[in-house]
Coordinates of C-alpha atoms in Angstrom, one line a residue:
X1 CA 315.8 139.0 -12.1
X2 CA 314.0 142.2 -12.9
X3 CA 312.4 141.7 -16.7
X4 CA 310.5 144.5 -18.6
X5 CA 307.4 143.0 -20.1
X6 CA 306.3 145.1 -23.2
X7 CA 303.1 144.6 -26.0
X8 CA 300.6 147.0 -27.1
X9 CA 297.7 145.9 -29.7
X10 CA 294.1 144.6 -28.9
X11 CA 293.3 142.8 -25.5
X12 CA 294.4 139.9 -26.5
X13 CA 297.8 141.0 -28.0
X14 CA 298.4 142.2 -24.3
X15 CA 296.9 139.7 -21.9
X16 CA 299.4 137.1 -22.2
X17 CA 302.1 139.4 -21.4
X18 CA 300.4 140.2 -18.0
X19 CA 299.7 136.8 -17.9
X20 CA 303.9 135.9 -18.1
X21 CA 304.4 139.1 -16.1
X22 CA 301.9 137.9 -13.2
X23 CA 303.7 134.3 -13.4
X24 CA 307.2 136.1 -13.2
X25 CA 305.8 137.9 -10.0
X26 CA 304.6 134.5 -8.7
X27 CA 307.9 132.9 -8.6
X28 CA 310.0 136.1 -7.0
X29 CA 311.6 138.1 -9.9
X30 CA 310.3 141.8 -10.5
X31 CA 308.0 142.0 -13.5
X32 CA 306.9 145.3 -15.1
X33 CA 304.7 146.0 -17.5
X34 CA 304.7 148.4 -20.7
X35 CA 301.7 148.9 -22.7
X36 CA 299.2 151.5 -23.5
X37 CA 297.2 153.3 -21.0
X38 CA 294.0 151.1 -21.7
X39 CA 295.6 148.0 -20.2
X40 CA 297.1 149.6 -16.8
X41 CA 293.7 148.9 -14.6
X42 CA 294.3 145.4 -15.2
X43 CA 297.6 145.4 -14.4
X44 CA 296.7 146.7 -11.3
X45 CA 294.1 144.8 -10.0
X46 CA 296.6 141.7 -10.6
X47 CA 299.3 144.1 -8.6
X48 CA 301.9 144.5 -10.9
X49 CA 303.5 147.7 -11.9
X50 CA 303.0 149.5 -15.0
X51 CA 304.2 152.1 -17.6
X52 CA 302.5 153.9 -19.7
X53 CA 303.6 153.2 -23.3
X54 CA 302.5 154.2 -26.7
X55 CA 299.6 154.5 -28.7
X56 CA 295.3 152.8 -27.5
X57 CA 295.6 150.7 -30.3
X58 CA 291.9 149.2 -29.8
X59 CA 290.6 153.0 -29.9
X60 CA 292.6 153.0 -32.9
X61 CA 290.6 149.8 -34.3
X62 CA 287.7 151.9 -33.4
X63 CA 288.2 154.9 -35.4
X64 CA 289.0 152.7 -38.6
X65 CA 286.0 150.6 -38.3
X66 CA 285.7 149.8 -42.3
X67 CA 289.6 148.5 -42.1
X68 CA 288.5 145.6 -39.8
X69 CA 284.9 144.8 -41.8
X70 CA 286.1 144.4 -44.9
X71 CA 285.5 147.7 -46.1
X72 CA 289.4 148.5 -46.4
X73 CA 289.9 151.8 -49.0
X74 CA 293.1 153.8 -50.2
X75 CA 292.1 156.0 -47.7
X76 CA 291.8 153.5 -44.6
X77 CA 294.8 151.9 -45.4
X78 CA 296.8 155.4 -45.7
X79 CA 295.6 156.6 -42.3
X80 CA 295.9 153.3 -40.4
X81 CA 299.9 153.5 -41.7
X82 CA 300.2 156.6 -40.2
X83 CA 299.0 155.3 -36.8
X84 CA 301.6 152.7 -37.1
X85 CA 304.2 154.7 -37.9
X86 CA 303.5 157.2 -35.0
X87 CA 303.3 154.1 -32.7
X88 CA 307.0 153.0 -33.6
X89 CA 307.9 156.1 -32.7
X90 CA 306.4 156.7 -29.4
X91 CA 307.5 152.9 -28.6
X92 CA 310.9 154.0 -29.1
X93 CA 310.5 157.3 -27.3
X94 CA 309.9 155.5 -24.2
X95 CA 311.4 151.8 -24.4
X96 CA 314.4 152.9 -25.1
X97 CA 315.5 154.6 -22.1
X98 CA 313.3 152.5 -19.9
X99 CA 315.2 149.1 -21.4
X100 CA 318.0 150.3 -19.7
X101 CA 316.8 149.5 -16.2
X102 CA 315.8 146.1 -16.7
X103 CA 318.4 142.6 -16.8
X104 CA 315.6 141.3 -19.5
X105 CA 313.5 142.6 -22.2
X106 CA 310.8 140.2 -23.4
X107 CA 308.0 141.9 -26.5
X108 CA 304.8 140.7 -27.6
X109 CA 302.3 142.1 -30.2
X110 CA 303.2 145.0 -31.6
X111 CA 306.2 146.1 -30.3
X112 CA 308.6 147.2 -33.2
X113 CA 310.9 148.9 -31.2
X114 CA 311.1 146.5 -28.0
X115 CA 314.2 144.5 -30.0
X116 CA 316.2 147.7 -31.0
X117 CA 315.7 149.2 -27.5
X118 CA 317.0 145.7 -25.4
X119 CA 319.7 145.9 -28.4
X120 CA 321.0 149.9 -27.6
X121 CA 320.7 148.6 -23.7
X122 CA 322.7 145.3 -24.5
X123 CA 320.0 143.2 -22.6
X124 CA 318.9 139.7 -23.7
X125 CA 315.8 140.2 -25.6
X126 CA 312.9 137.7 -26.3
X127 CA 309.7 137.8 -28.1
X128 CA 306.6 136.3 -28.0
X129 CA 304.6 135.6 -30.8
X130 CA 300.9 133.8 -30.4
X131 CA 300.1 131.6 -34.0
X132 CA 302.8 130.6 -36.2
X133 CA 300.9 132.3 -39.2
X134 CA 303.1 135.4 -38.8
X135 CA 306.3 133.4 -39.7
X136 CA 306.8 132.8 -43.7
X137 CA 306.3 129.7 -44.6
X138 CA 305.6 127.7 -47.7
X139 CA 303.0 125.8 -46.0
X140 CA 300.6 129.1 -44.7
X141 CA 299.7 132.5 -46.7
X142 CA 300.3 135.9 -45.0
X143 CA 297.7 136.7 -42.1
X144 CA 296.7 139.7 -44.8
X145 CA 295.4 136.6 -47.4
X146 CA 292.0 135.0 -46.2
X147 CA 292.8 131.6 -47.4
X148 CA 293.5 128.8 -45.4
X149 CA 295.2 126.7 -48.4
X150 CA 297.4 127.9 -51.0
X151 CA 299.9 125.9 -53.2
X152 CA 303.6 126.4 -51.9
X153 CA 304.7 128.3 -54.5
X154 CA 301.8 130.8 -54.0
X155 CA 302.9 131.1 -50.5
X156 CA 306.1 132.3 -51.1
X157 CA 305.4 134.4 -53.4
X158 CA 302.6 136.4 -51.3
X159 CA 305.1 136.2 -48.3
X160 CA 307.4 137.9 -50.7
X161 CA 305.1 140.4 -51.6
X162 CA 304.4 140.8 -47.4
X163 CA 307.7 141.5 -47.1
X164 CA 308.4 144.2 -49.3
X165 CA 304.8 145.8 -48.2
X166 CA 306.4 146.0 -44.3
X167 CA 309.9 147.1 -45.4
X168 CA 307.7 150.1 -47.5
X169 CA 305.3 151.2 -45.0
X170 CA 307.7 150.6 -41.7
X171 CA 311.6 150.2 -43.0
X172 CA 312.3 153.7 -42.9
X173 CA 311.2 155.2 -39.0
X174 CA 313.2 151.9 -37.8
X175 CA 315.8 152.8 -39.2
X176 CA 316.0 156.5 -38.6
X177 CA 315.7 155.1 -35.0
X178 CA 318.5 152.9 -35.1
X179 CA 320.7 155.4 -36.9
X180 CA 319.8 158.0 -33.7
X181 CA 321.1 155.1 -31.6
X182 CA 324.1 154.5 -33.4
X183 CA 322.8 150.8 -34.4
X184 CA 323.5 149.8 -37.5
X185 CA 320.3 149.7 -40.3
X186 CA 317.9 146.5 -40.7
X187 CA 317.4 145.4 -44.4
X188 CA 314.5 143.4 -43.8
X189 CA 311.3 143.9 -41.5
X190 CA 309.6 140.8 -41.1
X191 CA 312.9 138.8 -40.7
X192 CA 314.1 141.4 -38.0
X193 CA 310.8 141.2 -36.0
X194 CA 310.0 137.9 -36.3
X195 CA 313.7 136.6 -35.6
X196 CA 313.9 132.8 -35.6
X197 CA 316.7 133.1 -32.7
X198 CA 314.6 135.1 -30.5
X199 CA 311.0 134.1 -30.9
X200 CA 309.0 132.2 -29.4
X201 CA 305.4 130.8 -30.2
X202 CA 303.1 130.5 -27.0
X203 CA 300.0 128.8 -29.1
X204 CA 298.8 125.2 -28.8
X205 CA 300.3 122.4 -30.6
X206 CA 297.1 120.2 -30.8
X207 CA 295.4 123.4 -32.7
X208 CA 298.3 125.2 -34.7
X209 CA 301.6 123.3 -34.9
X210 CA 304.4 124.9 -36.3
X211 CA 305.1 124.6 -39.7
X212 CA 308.7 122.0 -40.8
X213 CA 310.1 125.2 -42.5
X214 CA 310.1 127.5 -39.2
X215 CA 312.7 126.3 -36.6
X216 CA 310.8 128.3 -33.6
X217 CA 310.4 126.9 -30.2
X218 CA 306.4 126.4 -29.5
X219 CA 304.5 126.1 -26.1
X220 CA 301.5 126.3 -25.2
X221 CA 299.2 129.4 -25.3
X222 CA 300.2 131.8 -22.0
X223 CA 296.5 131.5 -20.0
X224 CA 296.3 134.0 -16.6
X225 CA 294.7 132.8 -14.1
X226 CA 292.3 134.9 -13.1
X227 CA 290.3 133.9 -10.1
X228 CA 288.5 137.4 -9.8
X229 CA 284.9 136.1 -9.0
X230 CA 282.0 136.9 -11.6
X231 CA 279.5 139.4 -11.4
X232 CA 276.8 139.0 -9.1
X233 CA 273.9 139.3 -11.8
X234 CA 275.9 137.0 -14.2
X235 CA 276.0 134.1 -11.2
X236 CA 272.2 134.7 -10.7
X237 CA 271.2 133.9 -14.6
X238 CA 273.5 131.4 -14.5
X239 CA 272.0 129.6 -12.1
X240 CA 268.8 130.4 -13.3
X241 CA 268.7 127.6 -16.3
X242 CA 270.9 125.2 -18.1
X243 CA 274.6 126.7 -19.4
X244 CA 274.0 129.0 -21.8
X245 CA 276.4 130.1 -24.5
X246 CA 278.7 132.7 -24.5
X247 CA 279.0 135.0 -28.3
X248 CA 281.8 137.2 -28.1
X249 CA 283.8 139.0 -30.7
X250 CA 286.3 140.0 -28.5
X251 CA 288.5 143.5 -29.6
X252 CA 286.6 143.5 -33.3
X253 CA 285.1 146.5 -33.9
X254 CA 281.3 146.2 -35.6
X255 CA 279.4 149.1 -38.3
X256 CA 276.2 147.7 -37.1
X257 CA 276.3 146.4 -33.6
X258 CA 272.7 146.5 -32.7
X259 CA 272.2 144.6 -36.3
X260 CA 274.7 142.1 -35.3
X261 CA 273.2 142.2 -31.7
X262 CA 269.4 141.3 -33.2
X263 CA 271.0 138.4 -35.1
X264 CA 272.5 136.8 -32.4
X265 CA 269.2 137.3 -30.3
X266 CA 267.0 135.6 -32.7
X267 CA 269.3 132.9 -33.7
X268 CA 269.9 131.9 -29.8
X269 CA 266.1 132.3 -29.7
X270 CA 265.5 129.4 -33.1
X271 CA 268.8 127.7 -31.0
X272 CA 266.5 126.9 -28.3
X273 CA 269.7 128.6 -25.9
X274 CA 270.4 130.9 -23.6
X275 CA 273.1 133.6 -24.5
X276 CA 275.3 135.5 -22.3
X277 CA 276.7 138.4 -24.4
X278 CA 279.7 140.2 -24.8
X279 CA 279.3 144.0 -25.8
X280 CA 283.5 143.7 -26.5
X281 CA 285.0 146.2 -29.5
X282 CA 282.0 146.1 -31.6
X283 CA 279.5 147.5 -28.1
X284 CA 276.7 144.8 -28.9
X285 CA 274.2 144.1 -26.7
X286 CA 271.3 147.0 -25.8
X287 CA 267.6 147.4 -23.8
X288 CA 265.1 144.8 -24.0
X289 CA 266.8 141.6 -25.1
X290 CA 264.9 139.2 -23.4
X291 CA 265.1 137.1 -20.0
X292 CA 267.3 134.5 -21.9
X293 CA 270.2 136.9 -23.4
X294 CA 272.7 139.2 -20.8
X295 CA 275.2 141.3 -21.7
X296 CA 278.2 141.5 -20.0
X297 CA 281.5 143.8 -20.2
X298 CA 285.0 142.1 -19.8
X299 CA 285.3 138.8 -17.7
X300 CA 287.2 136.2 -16.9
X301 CA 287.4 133.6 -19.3
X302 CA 288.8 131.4 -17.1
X303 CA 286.5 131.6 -14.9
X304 CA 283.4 131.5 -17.6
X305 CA 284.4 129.4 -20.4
X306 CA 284.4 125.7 -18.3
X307 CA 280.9 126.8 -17.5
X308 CA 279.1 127.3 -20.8
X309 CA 277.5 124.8 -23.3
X310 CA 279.5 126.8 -26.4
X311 CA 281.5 129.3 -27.5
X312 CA 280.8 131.7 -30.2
X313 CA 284.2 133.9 -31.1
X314 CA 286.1 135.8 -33.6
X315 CA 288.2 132.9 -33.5
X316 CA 291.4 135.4 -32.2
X317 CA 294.5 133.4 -31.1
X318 CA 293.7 133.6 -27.2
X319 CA 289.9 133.4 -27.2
X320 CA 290.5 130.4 -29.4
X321 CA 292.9 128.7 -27.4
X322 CA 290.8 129.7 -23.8
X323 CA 287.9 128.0 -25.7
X324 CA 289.3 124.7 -26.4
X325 CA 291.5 124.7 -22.7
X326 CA 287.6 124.9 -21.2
X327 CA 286.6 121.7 -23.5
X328 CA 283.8 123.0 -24.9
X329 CA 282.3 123.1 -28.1
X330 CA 283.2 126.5 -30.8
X331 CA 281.8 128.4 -33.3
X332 CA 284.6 130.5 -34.7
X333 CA 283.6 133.6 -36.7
X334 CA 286.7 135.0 -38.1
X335 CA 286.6 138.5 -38.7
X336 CA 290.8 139.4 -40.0
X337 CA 294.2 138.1 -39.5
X338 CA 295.1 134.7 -38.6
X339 CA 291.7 134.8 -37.5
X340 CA 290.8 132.6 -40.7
X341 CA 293.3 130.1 -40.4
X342 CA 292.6 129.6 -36.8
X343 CA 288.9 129.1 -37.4
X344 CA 290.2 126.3 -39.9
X345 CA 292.1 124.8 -37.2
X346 CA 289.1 124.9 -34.9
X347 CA 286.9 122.5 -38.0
X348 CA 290.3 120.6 -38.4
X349 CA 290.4 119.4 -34.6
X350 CA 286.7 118.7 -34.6
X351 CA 286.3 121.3 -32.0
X352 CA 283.5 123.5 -33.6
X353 CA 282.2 124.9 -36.6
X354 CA 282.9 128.3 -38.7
X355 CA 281.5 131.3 -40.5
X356 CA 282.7 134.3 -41.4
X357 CA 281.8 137.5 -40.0
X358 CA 280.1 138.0 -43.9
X359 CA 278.4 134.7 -43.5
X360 CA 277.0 135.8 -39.7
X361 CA 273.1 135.6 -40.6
X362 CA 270.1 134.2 -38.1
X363 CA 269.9 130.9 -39.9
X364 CA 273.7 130.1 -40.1
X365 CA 274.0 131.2 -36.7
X366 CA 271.0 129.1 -35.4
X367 CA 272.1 126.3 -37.3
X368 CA 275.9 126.4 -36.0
X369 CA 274.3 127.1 -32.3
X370 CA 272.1 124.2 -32.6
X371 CA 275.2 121.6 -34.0
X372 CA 277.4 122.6 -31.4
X373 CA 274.7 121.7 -28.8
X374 CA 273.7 118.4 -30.5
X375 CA 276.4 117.0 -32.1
X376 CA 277.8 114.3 -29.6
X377 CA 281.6 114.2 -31.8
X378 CA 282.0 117.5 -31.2
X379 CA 281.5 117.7 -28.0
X380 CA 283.6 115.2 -27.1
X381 CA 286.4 115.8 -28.8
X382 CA 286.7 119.3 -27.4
X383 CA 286.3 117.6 -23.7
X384 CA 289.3 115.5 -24.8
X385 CA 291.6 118.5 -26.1
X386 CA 290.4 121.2 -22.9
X387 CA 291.8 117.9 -20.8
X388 CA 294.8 117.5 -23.0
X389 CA 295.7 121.5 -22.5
X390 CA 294.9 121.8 -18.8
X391 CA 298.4 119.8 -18.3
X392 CA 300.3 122.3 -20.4
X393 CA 302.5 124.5 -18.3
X394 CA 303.6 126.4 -21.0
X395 CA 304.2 129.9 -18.8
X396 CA 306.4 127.4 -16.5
X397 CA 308.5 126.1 -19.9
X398 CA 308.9 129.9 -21.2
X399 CA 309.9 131.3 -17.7
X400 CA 312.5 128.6 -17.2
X401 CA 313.8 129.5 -20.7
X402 CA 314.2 133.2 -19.6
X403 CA 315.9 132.3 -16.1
X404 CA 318.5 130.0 -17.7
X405 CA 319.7 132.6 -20.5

């Protein structure tokens, strides 16, 4: 079978995609992938093809920092629209045609168009969502809404209120797209992208079950399995002294990195641990940091996570779910999104503490570090869980789903 794989958004809105489209390869169908020109070097160096579609949406992120700190203005929110809108229309520009070559579409992230185009083909379409915080639901507020409880009637009413915000800001390119295709219009945004009959959810059970008023199919998070060995100077300091932690705020970009990056140091430092360092979205990290504390670019967090004593995260859906696969203890600082609500999940399953990026100070920080390392509960609960997930399959469920339809 030969199956387009398309997402575009952060790192981790894209990494499970090459992670189906890697398992796809693996068991002898012809996977390509379609994202934005940031993610094709790691599509290559797992030997898959790629296409070159739409917008950097992390350089994006980037150039609206204050929309991801909490800084959002009139202004932020205007210009961040238009981004959107111009994605949707370069997704179309090039999906579109391109679906036509493929027996399968499957979409992930944000990929407005990736429906419409397997529609105008008339290929079977799937999409692949990664919390079930996206759906409406009574039981969860939009991913917009910080809160990690609200009455049910408040939920639907903000989900209501979510709804008409997409249909404003997004209703009207889809369906001058449509109409170009001769498709007929879509009255409703969020229940056209987030279709119940063709999404599914590839997030854990044990950390985010799916709410009793969403009737989606939900497997486990999509994890690649990347064996590429670790950096040379990462193995020396690891072997150098016990396992340090790793802090990490993966795709979230930062006003103040070398701030943040002197917070972490001299929490780890109070911690009593040793710190290997991200420099992700935000660029932390910098000169003379100390013989316990080294920064690192982009690894394998397959390969890393088993071995640290904690994880410090922005509590996204697939840093999360990597986190409590390795078994080890979290602290989850949400920064947006279904960030909050994941973080909750994380303190629900006794897997790790949370702050908030606005909480993020050296005494919270050192305190949190220290728990995590100390606190005999947590640790073995998220020992039980990591052994609990490393028996999912959940790229072997999803793949047999797309084979037998």
């Amino acid at each position: 079978m030969r199956i387009l794989i398309t997402a575009n958004g952060s790192r981790g809105d894209v990494q499970p995609m090459l992670a189906l489209a890697w398992a796809l390869r693996e068991r002898g169908h012809e996977a390509v992938l379609a994202s934005n020109p940031r993610f094709a070097s790691e599509a290559h160096a797992f030997g898959l093809p790629f296409v070159s579609v739409g917008q950097d949406l992390q350089q994006i992120m980037e150039d609206h920092r204050d929309a991801f700190s909490g800084q959002q203005s009139l202004g932020s929110v205007r210009r961040m629209q238009h981004a959107m809108t111009e994605e949707v229309r370069q997704q179309f520009q090039h999906l579109v045609p391109l679906a036509r070559d493929f027996d399968r579409v499957v979409g992930g992230g944000f990929v407005l168009a990736a429906r419409t185009a397997a529609e105008a083909a008339g290929r079977p379409f799937s999409f692949v969502v990664y919390t079930p915080q996206v759906f409406p639901s009574a039981h969860h507020p939009p991913t917009l809404l910080h809160l990690t409880r609200a009455p049910r009637w408040f939920a639907r009413m903000a989900w209501w209120g979510m709804g008409q915000a997409y249909n404003l800001s997004l209703l009207r390119v889809l369906n001058e797209q449509r109409q170009l295709l001769g498709l007929a219009p879509v009255e409703d945004v969020l229940r056209y992208f987030f279709s119940l009959e063709h999404t599914w959810v590839a997030a854990e059970p044990e950390l985010y079950p799916m709410p009793p008023d969403v009737p989606v199919p939900q497997v486990g998070a999509f994890c690649l399995p990347d064996a590429r060995p670790l950096p040379e100077a990462l193995e020396r300091f690891l072997d150098a002294g016990p396992p340090p932690v790793y802090v990490g705020f993966g795709s979230m970009p930062d006003a103040a990195p070398e701030r943040t990056t002197r917070i972490i140091a001299e929490a780890a430092r109070r911690a009593g641990c040793r710190v290997v360092l991200s420099s992700g979205g935000a660029g932390l990290g910098g000169k003379r940091l100390g013989p316990d504390l080294l920064p690192v670019g982009a690894l394998s967090h397959w390969r890393l996570f088993p071995r640290m004593a904690g994880i410090v995260h922005h509590a996204g859906a697939g840093t999360t779910a990597a986190a409590a696969r390795a078994g080890v203890p979290q602290v989850a600082v949400p920064h947006v999104f279904d960030q909050f609500m994941l973080a909750h999940r994380v303190v629900r399953a006794n897997l790790g503490v949370s702050l908030t990026r606005r909480q993020l100070t050296v005494a919270r920080l050192a305190a949190a570090l220290a728990r995590i390392q100390q606190d005999g509960v947590i640790r073995a609960s998220a020992a039980r869980t990591g052994e609990r997930l490393r028996q999912h399959n959940a790229l072997e469920t999803f793949i047999q789903h797309l084979t037998r339809t």
